[in-house]
Amino acid sequence: MTAVPYLALIASVLALLLAYYFAKVVLRADQGTDLMREIGAAIREGAMAFLRREYKWVSVFVAAMFVLLLIVPIDGRPAASFAYLMGAVLSSVAGFIGMHIATAANTRTANAAREGAAKALPLAFKGGAVMGFSVAGLALLGISINYLLWVKWLGVDQAFQVVAAFGLGASSIALFARIGGGIYTKAADVGGDLVGKVEAGIPEDDPRNPATIADAVGDNVGDVAGMGADLFESYAGSIVAPVVLASLLVPVFMEGDSLAADFGDAEALLMYPILIGALGMIASIVGALFVRGREGRSLSGQLHTGQYVAMALTVVFSIVGTLVLFGGSPTIGNYVLDAPIFLALTIIVGLLGGWAIGFTSEYFTSEHYRPVKGIAQQSETGAATVTIEGIAQGKLSTLPAVVLVVTMIGLSYWFGGLAFGATGDVIGLYGVSLAAIGMLAVTGVIVAVDAYGPIADNAGGIAEMAELPPEVRGVTDSLDSLGNTTAAVAKGFAVGSAAVTALALFKSFSLTAGDKVFLDINDTAVTIGLFLGAMTPFIFAALTMSSVGRAAQAMIVEVRRQFAEIPGLREGEPGVKPDSRRCVDISTQAALREMLLPGGLAVILPLVIGFIDVNALGGFLAGAVVTGFLIAIYMANSGGAWDNAKKYIEAGAHGGKGTDAHAAAVVGDTIGDPFKDTSGPAMNILIKVMTIVSLVFVPAFL
């Protein structure tokens, strides 16, 4: 049992070594022509410059939170401040590493596409895997060190609240990275598409379009750094939540505010989430090595092979690890763990539930299924019907997602109770918290598959701007289309795990508050909080959507100005180049300015409500979690469906490019851009940030 944190350390180091190996493979690949190198350098320079500026801004917020955790009377001071800082720093480091390699992989993938998809796909995957295993490796490393440092080595007072502060640090970076990156990328994308494809009638990623480089930069800052920070926070939270919950459910770990002298067999409950993280990491490493390019094989099948191998190994490892860790029917507090196999089943339920939510996202966003084909069909009657059908399909997609989540919650609660012979007892909530780990046990592969998408998208843009042969663009388009679907699957994993993790954190919040919180719907304060919480995700979505709209408006004005004022630019005369730096600067300034209000609200609102009435805060969290989950699913799937409907038409359906149907689909895709890449993905971070802020600060509210 005592070896588990050290096993997790070893697994995290192996993940980081794999990321290093994949980075070397990517960097050894040929970048192609001088023009491709020049374009790639411009994208890399813009992406890294934005990330540095964003982190400078966010560092001010992190510093303020560090001081706040020092001076507000919460549990675990001052150690909680340092745990918080560690979570923020490790998340930032993962973002820098992933961004550096992703922006190196794009030109190399474009060059590899000259030899076919079988050569380009594994290279793009390896580029994404650097981000994936940096995220998962550093998160598991941080959790293991925090547990050993605060619980085992120093034994600080309220050590488990200190561990929770690590998750809060990760959440802080994720929130601003997701919002800032999302605003940046969609300002460039929307502005470039509306003026370029609709008004000027030039192809996507055409080098004449001043917003093309900014759009390529945005793919990286939004879908690499943003999603990486998102899943770093999700993964860390999924392990932290059951550790904190177990410390509250079983009263043998604490003697007042101090740690008990001996945890006994009960420590296995704390070790189990960390063990599953370590075993899932090893399974992910093996799975990633199975992704290889093969001629004549389905691109989707090849890319998902690693994920399926990792999932299968995680099932086997979880069963074996559970039986070894909990052998002998240990007595844990007032419970006897006489059927530990049911704890393994909660992990499997979460793993399969995450896959199923990902599949429903794929169904509603892939061009191979009816929803996207139906949206494409509606394009023949104009943009209005495209918009209506996209909204309808996005809202409809919440049905299977909710059914899957509530089924997963119900089954994991039941299995958690059966493990302890206490069906219906509150101990079943431990099983619910474990389901979230199951969903994200293979985070390394999930992020790798997701980060593959923007690398493939960038590769397509570079192929267009470097004027490579049409067959090369055909290869990159096939990779990009698959990337849109994998991104939707990753978003499904992220938002599904957010709902389950937030539930575990919410229960930890109420247990920490004890009898000071009475969450009764008949209580007026709870009802008021419920309405305020249900409203908050709508306001958050409105703020981020408006931010994209304002930033896109500035981009549209600039692109129109350059087409009008630079002689020969629209016509593509030799030697005439757009001022891409100006467009990059517009997106950068807009993103940094616009991310502050929605990001700040996620932290300020629970603090303000908590200091006024802690029961109202409980209702607030309940309302925000439910509506935030639904909005996230709806917006992500609507946006993905509009995007792939456009690509389906561009591939030749309904007349292909240049038709009225294509123009209508572009409008739908433009509306969907902030849906799927800004507001929707930020929702799952919002609900977890508000919940973990409430958990960490609840002692100050009482």
XYZ file of C-alpha atoms in Angstrom:
702
model
C 0.000 0.000 0.000
C 2.750 2.463 0.920
C 4.397 1.854 -2.461
C 1.428 3.234 -4.452
C 2.520 6.923 -4.538
C 5.987 5.824 -5.651
C 4.451 3.640 -8.374
C 2.537 6.730 -9.512
C 5.787 8.709 -9.574
C 7.395 6.024 -11.750
C 4.389 5.961 -14.105
C 4.460 9.751 -14.435
C 8.192 9.729 -15.223
C 7.618 7.046 -17.878
C 4.902 9.219 -19.426
C 7.245 12.188 -19.551
C 9.992 10.042 -21.087
C 7.549 8.898 -23.786
C 6.641 12.538 -24.456
C 10.355 13.307 -24.788
C 10.852 10.398 -27.212
C 7.892 11.438 -29.370
C 9.167 15.032 -29.369
C 12.509 13.820 -30.719
C 10.762 11.809 -33.446
C 8.745 14.860 -34.503
C 11.712 17.219 -34.490
C 13.795 14.810 -36.623
C 11.182 14.828 -39.409
C 11.686 16.985 -42.517
C 9.952 20.389 -42.492
C 9.656 20.572 -46.274
C 10.281 23.577 -48.511
C 11.672 26.948 -47.454
C 8.196 28.479 -47.789
C 6.721 25.808 -45.513
C 9.429 26.527 -42.947
C 8.705 30.254 -43.160
C 4.969 29.726 -42.636
C 5.557 27.294 -39.784
C 7.921 29.727 -38.081
C 5.309 32.496 -38.271
C 2.683 30.239 -36.671
C 5.067 29.078 -33.951
C 6.200 32.628 -33.176
C 2.622 33.875 -32.868
C 1.480 30.941 -30.727
C 4.365 31.047 -28.275
C 4.198 34.852 -28.022
C 0.503 34.670 -27.158
C 1.069 31.950 -24.587
C 3.811 33.956 -22.882
C 1.630 37.067 -22.734
C -1.380 35.096 -21.524
C 0.594 33.465 -18.723
C 1.953 36.876 -17.651
C -1.616 38.093 -17.246
C -2.739 34.921 -15.512
C 0.267 35.045 -13.175
C -1.224 38.194 -11.631
C -4.411 36.280 -10.839
C -2.406 33.320 -9.501
C -0.396 35.633 -7.258
C -3.590 37.227 -5.933
C -5.086 33.805 -5.186
C -1.848 32.713 -3.505
C -2.078 35.686 -1.133
C -5.811 35.174 -0.605
C -5.222 31.572 0.452
C -2.640 32.840 2.928
C -4.809 35.467 4.606
C -8.351 34.029 4.489
C -9.037 31.696 7.441
C -9.254 28.415 5.522
C -8.029 24.957 6.502
C -4.444 24.045 5.650
C -2.771 27.460 5.713
C -0.047 28.179 4.610
C 0.575 24.840 2.883
C -2.567 25.248 0.737
C -1.038 28.306 -0.951
C 2.022 26.354 -2.035
C -0.047 23.377 -3.221
C -2.163 25.822 -5.240
C 0.960 27.346 -6.777
C 2.310 23.904 -7.696
C -0.903 23.046 -9.555
C -0.781 26.305 -11.508
C 2.911 26.001 -12.398
C 2.734 22.374 -13.573
C -0.305 23.111 -15.736
C 1.551 26.047 -17.315
C 4.641 23.925 -17.981
C 2.522 21.262 -19.707
C 1.015 23.970 -21.926
C 4.403 25.312 -22.973
C 5.774 21.862 -23.792
C 2.721 20.814 -25.773
C 2.522 24.074 -27.700
C 6.202 23.993 -28.637
C 5.965 20.532 -30.187
C 2.520 20.995 -31.748
C 3.754 24.053 -33.643
C 6.773 22.049 -34.766
C 4.651 19.076 -35.872
C 2.378 21.022 -38.245
C 4.908 21.711 -41.016
C 6.347 18.230 -40.678
C 2.875 16.689 -40.977
C 2.167 18.765 -44.084
C 5.430 17.587 -45.627
C 4.692 13.968 -44.674
C 1.279 14.285 -46.368
C 3.156 14.549 -49.673
C 3.822 10.823 -49.196
C 0.268 9.973 -48.092
C -1.918 9.750 -44.998
C -0.130 6.649 -43.709
C 3.011 8.750 -43.210
C 1.297 11.907 -41.965
C -1.163 10.453 -39.444
C 1.314 8.867 -36.990
C 3.496 11.981 -37.097
C 0.536 14.225 -36.219
C -0.470 11.787 -33.476
C 3.018 11.819 -31.977
C 2.939 15.609 -31.964
C -0.351 15.485 -30.066
C 0.936 12.739 -27.776
C 3.678 15.041 -26.495
C 0.910 17.263 -25.135
C -1.098 14.280 -23.921
C 1.634 12.651 -21.901
C 3.034 15.949 -20.661
C -0.418 16.792 -19.294
C -1.075 13.392 -17.741
C 2.500 12.865 -16.546
C 2.872 16.240 -14.846
C -0.613 16.025 -13.289
C 0.041 12.586 -11.786
C 3.510 13.704 -10.710
C 2.050 16.725 -8.935
C -0.679 14.754 -7.173
C 1.768 12.084 -5.987
C 4.248 14.657 -4.669
C 1.481 16.612 -2.947
C 0.138 13.517 -1.214
C 3.574 12.401 -0.084
C 4.633 15.887 0.985
C 1.584 17.062 2.945
C 0.101 13.754 4.144
C 3.020 11.314 4.558
C 6.177 13.338 5.087
C 5.073 16.554 6.809
C 1.674 15.464 8.150
C 0.312 19.034 8.085
C -3.022 19.921 9.663
C -6.011 19.536 7.323
C -3.692 17.849 4.816
C -6.514 16.721 2.517
C -7.760 20.286 2.078
C -4.195 21.145 1.094
C -4.277 18.423 -1.576
C -7.549 19.938 -2.859
C -5.758 23.283 -3.294
C -3.509 21.612 -5.908
C -6.643 21.004 -7.981
C -7.655 24.644 -7.551
C -4.297 25.754 -8.966
C -4.769 23.567 -12.019
C -8.309 24.926 -12.443
C -7.102 28.532 -12.420
C -4.808 27.993 -15.406
C -7.386 25.878 -17.238
C -10.097 28.498 -16.919
C -8.101 31.338 -18.449
C -6.309 29.135 -20.992
C -9.632 27.824 -22.276
C -11.363 31.200 -22.402
C -8.400 33.192 -23.739
C -7.419 30.565 -26.289
C -11.023 30.119 -27.391
C -11.578 33.837 -27.946
C -8.292 34.147 -29.851
C -8.885 31.267 -32.218
C -12.490 32.065 -33.014
C -11.898 35.772 -33.621
C -9.412 34.842 -36.322
C -11.469 31.944 -37.683
C -14.781 33.803 -37.891
C -13.227 36.963 -39.322
C -11.148 35.081 -41.855
C -14.018 32.868 -43.018
C -16.637 35.591 -43.428
C -14.447 37.942 -45.431
C -12.333 35.338 -47.197
C -14.689 32.523 -48.129
C -18.038 34.334 -48.202
C -17.178 37.873 -49.383
C -13.957 37.424 -51.382
C -14.726 33.890 -52.574
C -11.222 32.586 -51.897
C -10.455 29.150 -50.408
C -9.964 28.444 -46.720
C -6.360 29.026 -45.593
C -5.596 30.999 -48.748
C -2.293 32.926 -48.301
C -4.002 36.088 -49.592
C -6.200 36.197 -46.486
C -4.525 38.322 -43.763
C -6.270 36.280 -41.027
C -4.929 32.905 -42.169
C -1.799 32.923 -39.989
C -3.799 34.195 -36.992
C -6.306 31.369 -37.558
C -3.497 28.792 -37.593
C -2.039 30.284 -34.403
C -5.489 30.138 -32.831
C -5.835 26.416 -33.510
C -2.831 25.890 -31.273
C -3.607 28.295 -28.439
C -7.228 27.152 -28.278
C -7.199 23.447 -29.061
C -3.699 22.507 -27.868
C -2.872 24.736 -24.899
C -6.534 25.311 -23.996
C -7.668 21.708 -24.182
C -4.443 20.523 -22.554
C -4.987 22.789 -19.547
C -8.636 21.703 -19.481
C -7.808 17.998 -19.261
C -4.859 18.602 -16.899
C -7.391 20.132 -14.528
C -9.981 17.407 -15.207
C -7.483 14.614 -14.644
C -6.075 16.158 -11.465
C -9.567 16.856 -10.151
C -10.738 13.307 -10.845
C -8.008 11.936 -8.541
C -8.163 14.679 -5.911
C -11.961 14.424 -5.506
C -12.136 10.798 -4.238
C -9.093 11.317 -1.986
C -10.757 14.288 -0.281
C -14.168 12.579 -0.250
C -12.771 9.404 1.349
C -11.098 11.481 4.076
C -14.505 12.959 4.922
C -16.681 9.864 4.546
C -14.557 7.623 6.787
C -13.701 9.412 10.069
C -10.472 7.558 10.839
C -8.005 9.831 9.061
C -8.359 12.896 11.277
C -8.141 13.599 14.992
C -9.617 17.073 15.139
C -7.659 19.175 12.668
C -4.608 16.905 12.803
C -3.895 13.691 10.932
C -4.405 10.436 12.802
C -1.249 8.659 13.924
C -2.112 5.543 11.900
C -4.612 5.203 9.067
C -4.539 1.401 9.172
C -6.229 -0.465 6.332
C -8.341 2.612 5.609
C -5.416 4.225 3.813
C -6.193 1.940 0.893
C -9.171 4.198 0.111
C -6.767 7.111 -0.317
C -4.270 5.064 -2.317
C -6.819 3.564 -4.688
C -7.460 6.681 -6.870
C -3.703 7.251 -7.182
C -3.186 3.573 -8.072
C -5.798 3.743 -10.844
C -4.098 6.886 -12.163
C -0.767 5.046 -12.296
C -2.200 1.911 -13.924
C -4.165 3.955 -16.466
C -0.983 5.847 -17.300
C 0.912 2.639 -18.017
C -1.984 1.395 -20.155
C -2.001 4.696 -22.073
C 1.715 4.435 -22.775
C 1.255 0.975 -24.256
C -1.779 2.115 -26.254
C 0.049 5.103 -27.748
C 2.747 2.812 -29.121
C 0.079 0.958 -31.156
C -0.762 3.986 -33.325
C 1.077 3.442 -36.585
C 0.274 4.494 -40.129
C -0.855 1.662 -42.399
C -1.794 1.927 -46.059
C -5.363 0.971 -46.881
C -6.567 1.099 -43.275
C -9.301 3.418 -42.010
C -7.771 6.611 -40.607
C -10.297 6.629 -37.783
C -9.591 2.999 -36.933
C -5.843 3.579 -36.841
C -6.127 6.648 -34.637
C -8.516 5.021 -32.185
C -6.506 1.800 -31.919
C -4.312 3.305 -29.213
C -7.335 4.449 -27.223
C -9.020 1.044 -27.382
C -5.845 -0.800 -26.401
C -5.364 1.577 -23.464
C -8.975 1.120 -22.356
C -8.767 -2.686 -22.511
C -5.537 -2.745 -20.517
C -7.000 -0.339 -17.955
C -9.889 -2.739 -17.359
C -7.504 -5.643 -16.738
C -5.085 -3.594 -14.633
C -7.912 -2.133 -12.540
C -9.309 -5.546 -11.648
C -5.910 -6.954 -10.715
C -4.832 -3.809 -8.862
C -8.077 -3.683 -6.876
C -7.841 -7.283 -5.739
C -4.194 -6.826 -4.710
C -4.720 -3.541 -2.851
C -7.867 -4.611 -1.000
C -7.050 -8.272 -0.392
C -8.222 -9.793 2.902
C -11.527 -7.910 3.348
C -10.046 -5.003 5.349
C -12.071 -3.173 7.983
C -12.326 0.514 7.113
C -13.946 2.618 9.804
C -17.448 1.258 10.309
C -17.328 -0.706 7.060
C -15.907 -4.045 5.962
C -14.720 -4.057 2.368
C -15.727 -7.628 1.642
C -16.364 -7.286 -2.112
C -13.626 -5.022 -3.554
C -14.320 -6.218 -7.102
C -17.257 -3.791 -7.145
C -14.829 -0.891 -6.793
C -13.134 -2.091 -9.965
C -16.560 -2.139 -11.591
C -17.032 1.564 -10.785
C -13.802 2.261 -12.697
C -15.034 0.189 -15.632
C -18.435 1.925 -15.552
C -16.680 5.292 -15.754
C -14.357 4.154 -18.539
C -17.195 2.766 -20.655
C -19.413 5.723 -19.810
C -16.747 8.145 -21.023
C -16.337 6.159 -24.230
C -20.117 6.096 -24.745
C -20.440 9.856 -24.242
C -17.572 10.296 -26.698
C -19.360 8.048 -29.197
C -22.605 10.043 -28.922
C -20.564 13.181 -29.604
C -19.083 11.451 -32.645
C -22.573 10.432 -33.827
C -23.855 13.996 -33.674
C -20.742 15.589 -35.213
C -19.392 13.122 -37.788
C -20.246 13.426 -41.473
C -20.842 9.665 -41.566
C -24.086 9.904 -39.569
C -27.552 11.345 -40.087
C -27.360 14.581 -37.992
C -24.524 16.143 -40.010
C -25.957 14.925 -43.298
C -29.300 16.444 -42.307
C -27.682 19.812 -41.603
C -25.899 19.649 -44.960
C -29.237 18.884 -46.654
C -30.752 21.981 -45.045
C -28.038 24.117 -46.629
C -29.861 23.889 -49.949
C -32.540 26.216 -48.552
C -30.219 28.720 -46.935
C -28.330 29.685 -43.807
C -31.455 30.013 -41.665
C -32.443 26.361 -42.009
C -28.826 25.279 -41.466
C -28.806 27.252 -38.213
C -32.153 25.880 -37.053
C -31.181 22.258 -37.694
C -27.771 22.676 -36.015
C -29.357 24.102 -32.886
C -31.940 21.326 -32.861
C -29.365 18.547 -33.184
C -27.165 20.074 -30.488
C -30.049 20.229 -28.038
C -31.153 16.736 -28.966
C -27.637 15.466 -28.240
C -28.096 16.289 -24.549
C -30.578 13.398 -24.244
C -28.162 10.464 -24.648
C -25.439 12.347 -22.744
C -27.683 12.897 -19.715
C -29.002 9.327 -19.840
C -25.433 8.014 -19.875
C -24.264 10.268 -17.032
C -27.184 9.491 -14.721
C -26.840 5.775 -15.513
C -23.139 5.986 -14.712
C -23.820 7.840 -11.460
C -26.515 5.361 -10.420
C -24.466 2.261 -11.224
C -21.265 3.540 -9.627
C -23.165 4.570 -6.474
C -24.733 1.103 -6.289
C -21.430 -0.697 -6.902
C -19.710 1.516 -4.332
C -22.272 0.476 -1.741
C -22.063 -3.209 -2.682
C -18.291 -3.158 -2.174
C -18.859 -2.259 1.490
C -22.059 -4.259 1.940
C -23.874 -0.967 2.529
C -26.204 -0.456 -0.443
C -27.897 2.924 -0.227
C -25.371 4.210 2.327
C -23.508 7.461 1.731
C -20.310 5.422 1.198
C -21.674 4.741 -2.287
C -20.606 8.272 -3.204
C -17.016 7.063 -3.080
C -17.907 4.796 -5.995
C -19.341 7.780 -7.905
C -16.095 9.705 -7.453
C -14.142 6.703 -8.748
C -16.191 6.680 -11.957
C -14.666 10.033 -12.891
C -11.183 8.496 -12.641
C -12.341 5.690 -14.885
C -13.426 8.220 -17.500
C -10.028 9.926 -17.479
C -7.708 7.011 -16.658
C -6.428 7.093 -20.252
C -6.032 10.889 -20.367
C -2.652 10.632 -22.083
C -4.225 9.025 -25.150
C -7.373 11.189 -25.021
C -5.365 14.423 -25.150
C -3.041 12.945 -27.793
C -5.984 12.168 -30.063
C -7.481 15.595 -29.424
C -4.267 17.587 -29.954
C -3.779 15.643 -33.195
C -6.713 17.660 -34.595
C -5.195 21.178 -34.619
C -1.894 19.766 -35.887
C -3.735 18.227 -38.855
C -5.703 21.463 -39.351
C -2.499 23.514 -39.355
C -0.940 21.047 -41.783
C -3.806 21.656 -44.201
C -3.393 25.400 -43.919
C 0.335 25.163 -44.534
C -0.274 22.951 -47.575
C -2.645 25.596 -48.981
C -0.398 28.566 -48.190
C 2.701 26.794 -49.541
C 0.798 25.959 -52.753
C 1.422 22.227 -52.521
C -0.320 19.968 -55.070
C -4.109 19.419 -54.629
C -3.629 15.759 -53.689
C -1.599 16.861 -50.645
C -4.438 19.112 -49.529
C -6.770 16.156 -50.052
C -4.690 14.116 -47.578
C -4.591 16.914 -45.008
C -8.346 17.506 -45.398
C -9.006 13.846 -44.595
C -6.796 14.141 -41.511
C -8.494 17.412 -40.514
C -12.013 16.015 -40.863
C -11.066 13.144 -38.568
C -9.552 15.707 -36.181
C -12.871 17.548 -35.867
C -14.530 14.322 -34.784
C -11.786 13.383 -32.323
C -12.028 16.870 -30.822
C -15.754 16.347 -30.249
C -15.016 12.988 -28.580
C -12.417 14.579 -26.277
C -14.876 17.336 -25.370
C -17.416 14.620 -24.520
C -14.919 12.950 -22.173
C -14.062 16.299 -20.567
C -17.610 17.458 -19.940
C -18.829 14.034 -18.788
C -16.033 13.743 -16.258
C -16.687 17.333 -15.171
C -20.239 16.492 -14.168
C -19.201 13.442 -12.120
C -16.151 15.131 -10.553
C -18.210 18.209 -9.664
C -20.724 15.936 -7.926
C -17.944 14.407 -5.783
C -16.499 17.846 -4.998
C -19.983 19.126 -4.166
C -20.477 16.308 -1.670
C -17.061 17.041 -0.176
C -18.167 20.671 0.186
C -21.332 19.694 2.075
C -19.465 17.182 4.285
C -16.817 19.774 5.128
C -19.516 22.254 6.082
C -21.217 19.598 8.245
C -24.433 20.598 9.986
C -23.863 24.240 9.036
C -25.291 23.481 5.594
C -28.811 22.155 5.097
C -29.587 21.855 1.398
C -33.385 21.746 1.436
C -35.202 22.950 -1.678
C -37.882 24.414 0.613
C -35.264 26.717 2.145
C -35.614 30.143 0.524
C -31.840 30.714 0.498
C -31.273 27.410 -1.289
C -33.965 28.227 -3.857
C -32.450 31.641 -4.527
C -29.021 30.055 -4.935
C -30.455 27.424 -7.263
C -31.828 30.059 -9.642
C -28.619 32.094 -9.513
C -26.542 28.998 -10.219
C -28.754 27.897 -13.112
C -28.416 31.382 -14.607
C -24.626 31.615 -14.321
C -23.651 29.273 -17.222
C -25.976 31.242 -19.518
C -24.338 34.525 -18.508
C -20.907 32.930 -18.876
C -21.795 31.696 -22.374
C -23.169 35.118 -23.300
C -20.023 36.900 -22.143
C -17.686 34.582 -24.043
C -19.850 34.609 -27.192
C -19.996 38.413 -27.139
C -16.238 38.508 -26.665
C -15.753 36.429 -29.800
C -18.213 38.641 -31.666
C -16.403 41.854 -30.759
C -12.996 40.404 -31.539
C -14.240 38.949 -34.839
C -15.732 42.303 -35.791
C -12.334 43.965 -35.379
C -10.768 41.167 -37.446
C -13.348 41.554 -40.229
C -12.726 45.300 -40.442
C -8.968 44.726 -40.676
C -9.197 41.999 -43.343
C -11.557 44.137 -45.437
C -9.178 47.096 -45.062
C -6.196 45.117 -46.293
C -8.092 43.722 -49.284
C -9.166 47.270 -50.166
C -5.895 49.107 -49.508
C -3.136 46.665 -50.528
C -2.950 46.686 -54.354
C -2.982 43.220 -55.893
C -3.646 41.342 -52.645
C -7.108 40.025 -53.550
C -5.896 39.132 -57.039
C -2.878 37.245 -55.675
C -0.255 39.139 -57.645
C 3.325 37.849 -57.188
C 5.232 39.370 -54.279
C 2.126 40.898 -52.650
C 1.680 39.681 -49.068
C -0.881 40.531 -46.377
C 0.036 42.056 -43.021
C -0.560 38.917 -40.953
C 1.123 40.349 -37.842
C -1.626 42.951 -37.516
C -4.301 40.237 -37.430
C -2.332 38.207 -34.886
C -2.084 41.290 -32.697
C -5.839 41.965 -32.926
C -6.671 38.430 -31.760
C -4.050 38.550 -29.011
C -5.214 41.835 -27.514
C -8.878 40.875 -27.742
C -8.342 37.489 -26.083
C -6.307 38.884 -23.193
C -8.748 41.726 -22.584
C -11.954 39.743 -22.945
C -10.988 36.707 -20.834
C -10.761 38.664 -17.586
C -14.450 39.233 -16.811
C -15.816 35.696 -17.368
C -12.741 34.139 -15.777
C -12.953 36.368 -12.729
C -16.671 35.714 -12.254
C -16.057 31.974 -11.892
C -14.025 32.653 -8.739
C -15.736 35.764 -7.391
C -19.364 34.562 -7.520
C -18.988 31.531 -5.202
C -16.891 33.610 -2.791
C -19.462 36.420 -2.613
C -22.439 34.071 -2.237
C -20.589 31.887 0.270
C -19.793 34.814 2.557
C -23.450 35.921 2.409
C -25.141 32.535 2.948
C -23.521 29.108 2.700
C -26.892 27.388 2.075
C -27.456 29.671 -0.901
C -24.009 28.656 -2.135
C -25.057 24.987 -2.011
C -28.093 25.732 -4.166
C -25.956 27.875 -6.462
C -23.536 25.008 -7.119
C -26.360 22.533 -7.759
C -27.983 24.798 -10.344
C -24.704 25.659 -12.057
C -23.554 22.021 -12.383
C -26.777 20.855 -14.055
C -27.251 23.697 -16.521
C -23.515 24.009 -17.200
C -23.336 20.341 -18.195
C -26.306 20.649 -20.563
C -25.053 23.841 -22.207
C -21.585 22.342 -22.679
C -22.943 19.279 -24.502
C -25.354 21.329 -26.610
C -22.833 23.943 -27.730
C -19.953 21.543 -28.385
C -22.057 19.186 -30.493
C -23.913 21.910 -32.431
C -20.619 23.554 -33.324
C -18.978 20.287 -34.344
C -21.964 19.331 -36.489
C -21.997 22.672 -38.329
C -18.250 22.411 -38.960
C -18.390 18.924 -40.436
C -21.523 19.712 -42.453
C -19.485 22.424 -44.164
C -16.613 20.002 -44.766
C -19.063 17.377 -46.063
C -20.255 19.874 -48.687
C -16.694 20.935 -49.507
C -15.944 17.265 -50.239
C -18.515 17.392 -53.054
C -21.962 16.897 -51.498
C -24.838 19.214 -52.523
C -22.808 20.869 -55.254
C -19.536 21.342 -53.397
C -17.511 24.515 -52.916
C -18.660 27.817 -54.370
C -22.372 27.003 -54.341
C -25.159 28.693 -52.384
C -25.359 25.561 -50.230
C -21.692 25.932 -49.365
C -22.147 29.616 -48.470
C -25.039 28.698 -46.164
C -22.950 25.978 -44.499
C -20.101 28.455 -43.944
C -22.508 30.720 -42.058
C -23.556 27.785 -39.879
C -19.924 26.861 -39.264
C -19.153 30.469 -38.340
C -21.919 30.484 -35.723
C -20.688 27.133 -34.463
C -17.072 28.209 -34.034
C -17.532 29.988 -30.669
C -20.080 27.333 -29.691
C -17.649 24.437 -29.933
C -14.301 26.094 -29.248
C -15.007 28.882 -26.762
C -18.219 28.863 -24.741
C -19.038 25.146 -24.756
C -15.654 23.751 -23.653
C -15.265 26.424 -20.968
C -18.442 25.239 -19.222
C -16.943 22.087 -17.728
C -14.100 24.142 -16.258
C -16.569 26.704 -14.943
C -18.579 24.202 -12.910
C -15.469 22.564 -11.449
C -13.762 25.867 -10.630
C -16.812 27.124 -8.752
C -17.153 23.821 -6.894
C -13.514 23.512 -5.867
C -13.338 27.191 -4.855
C -16.326 26.546 -2.602
C -14.689 23.423 -1.144
C -11.376 25.135 -0.371
C -12.955 28.278 1.115
C -15.916 26.697 2.958
C -14.224 26.977 6.404
C -14.104 30.759 5.930
C -17.830 30.854 5.097
C -18.968 29.177 8.332
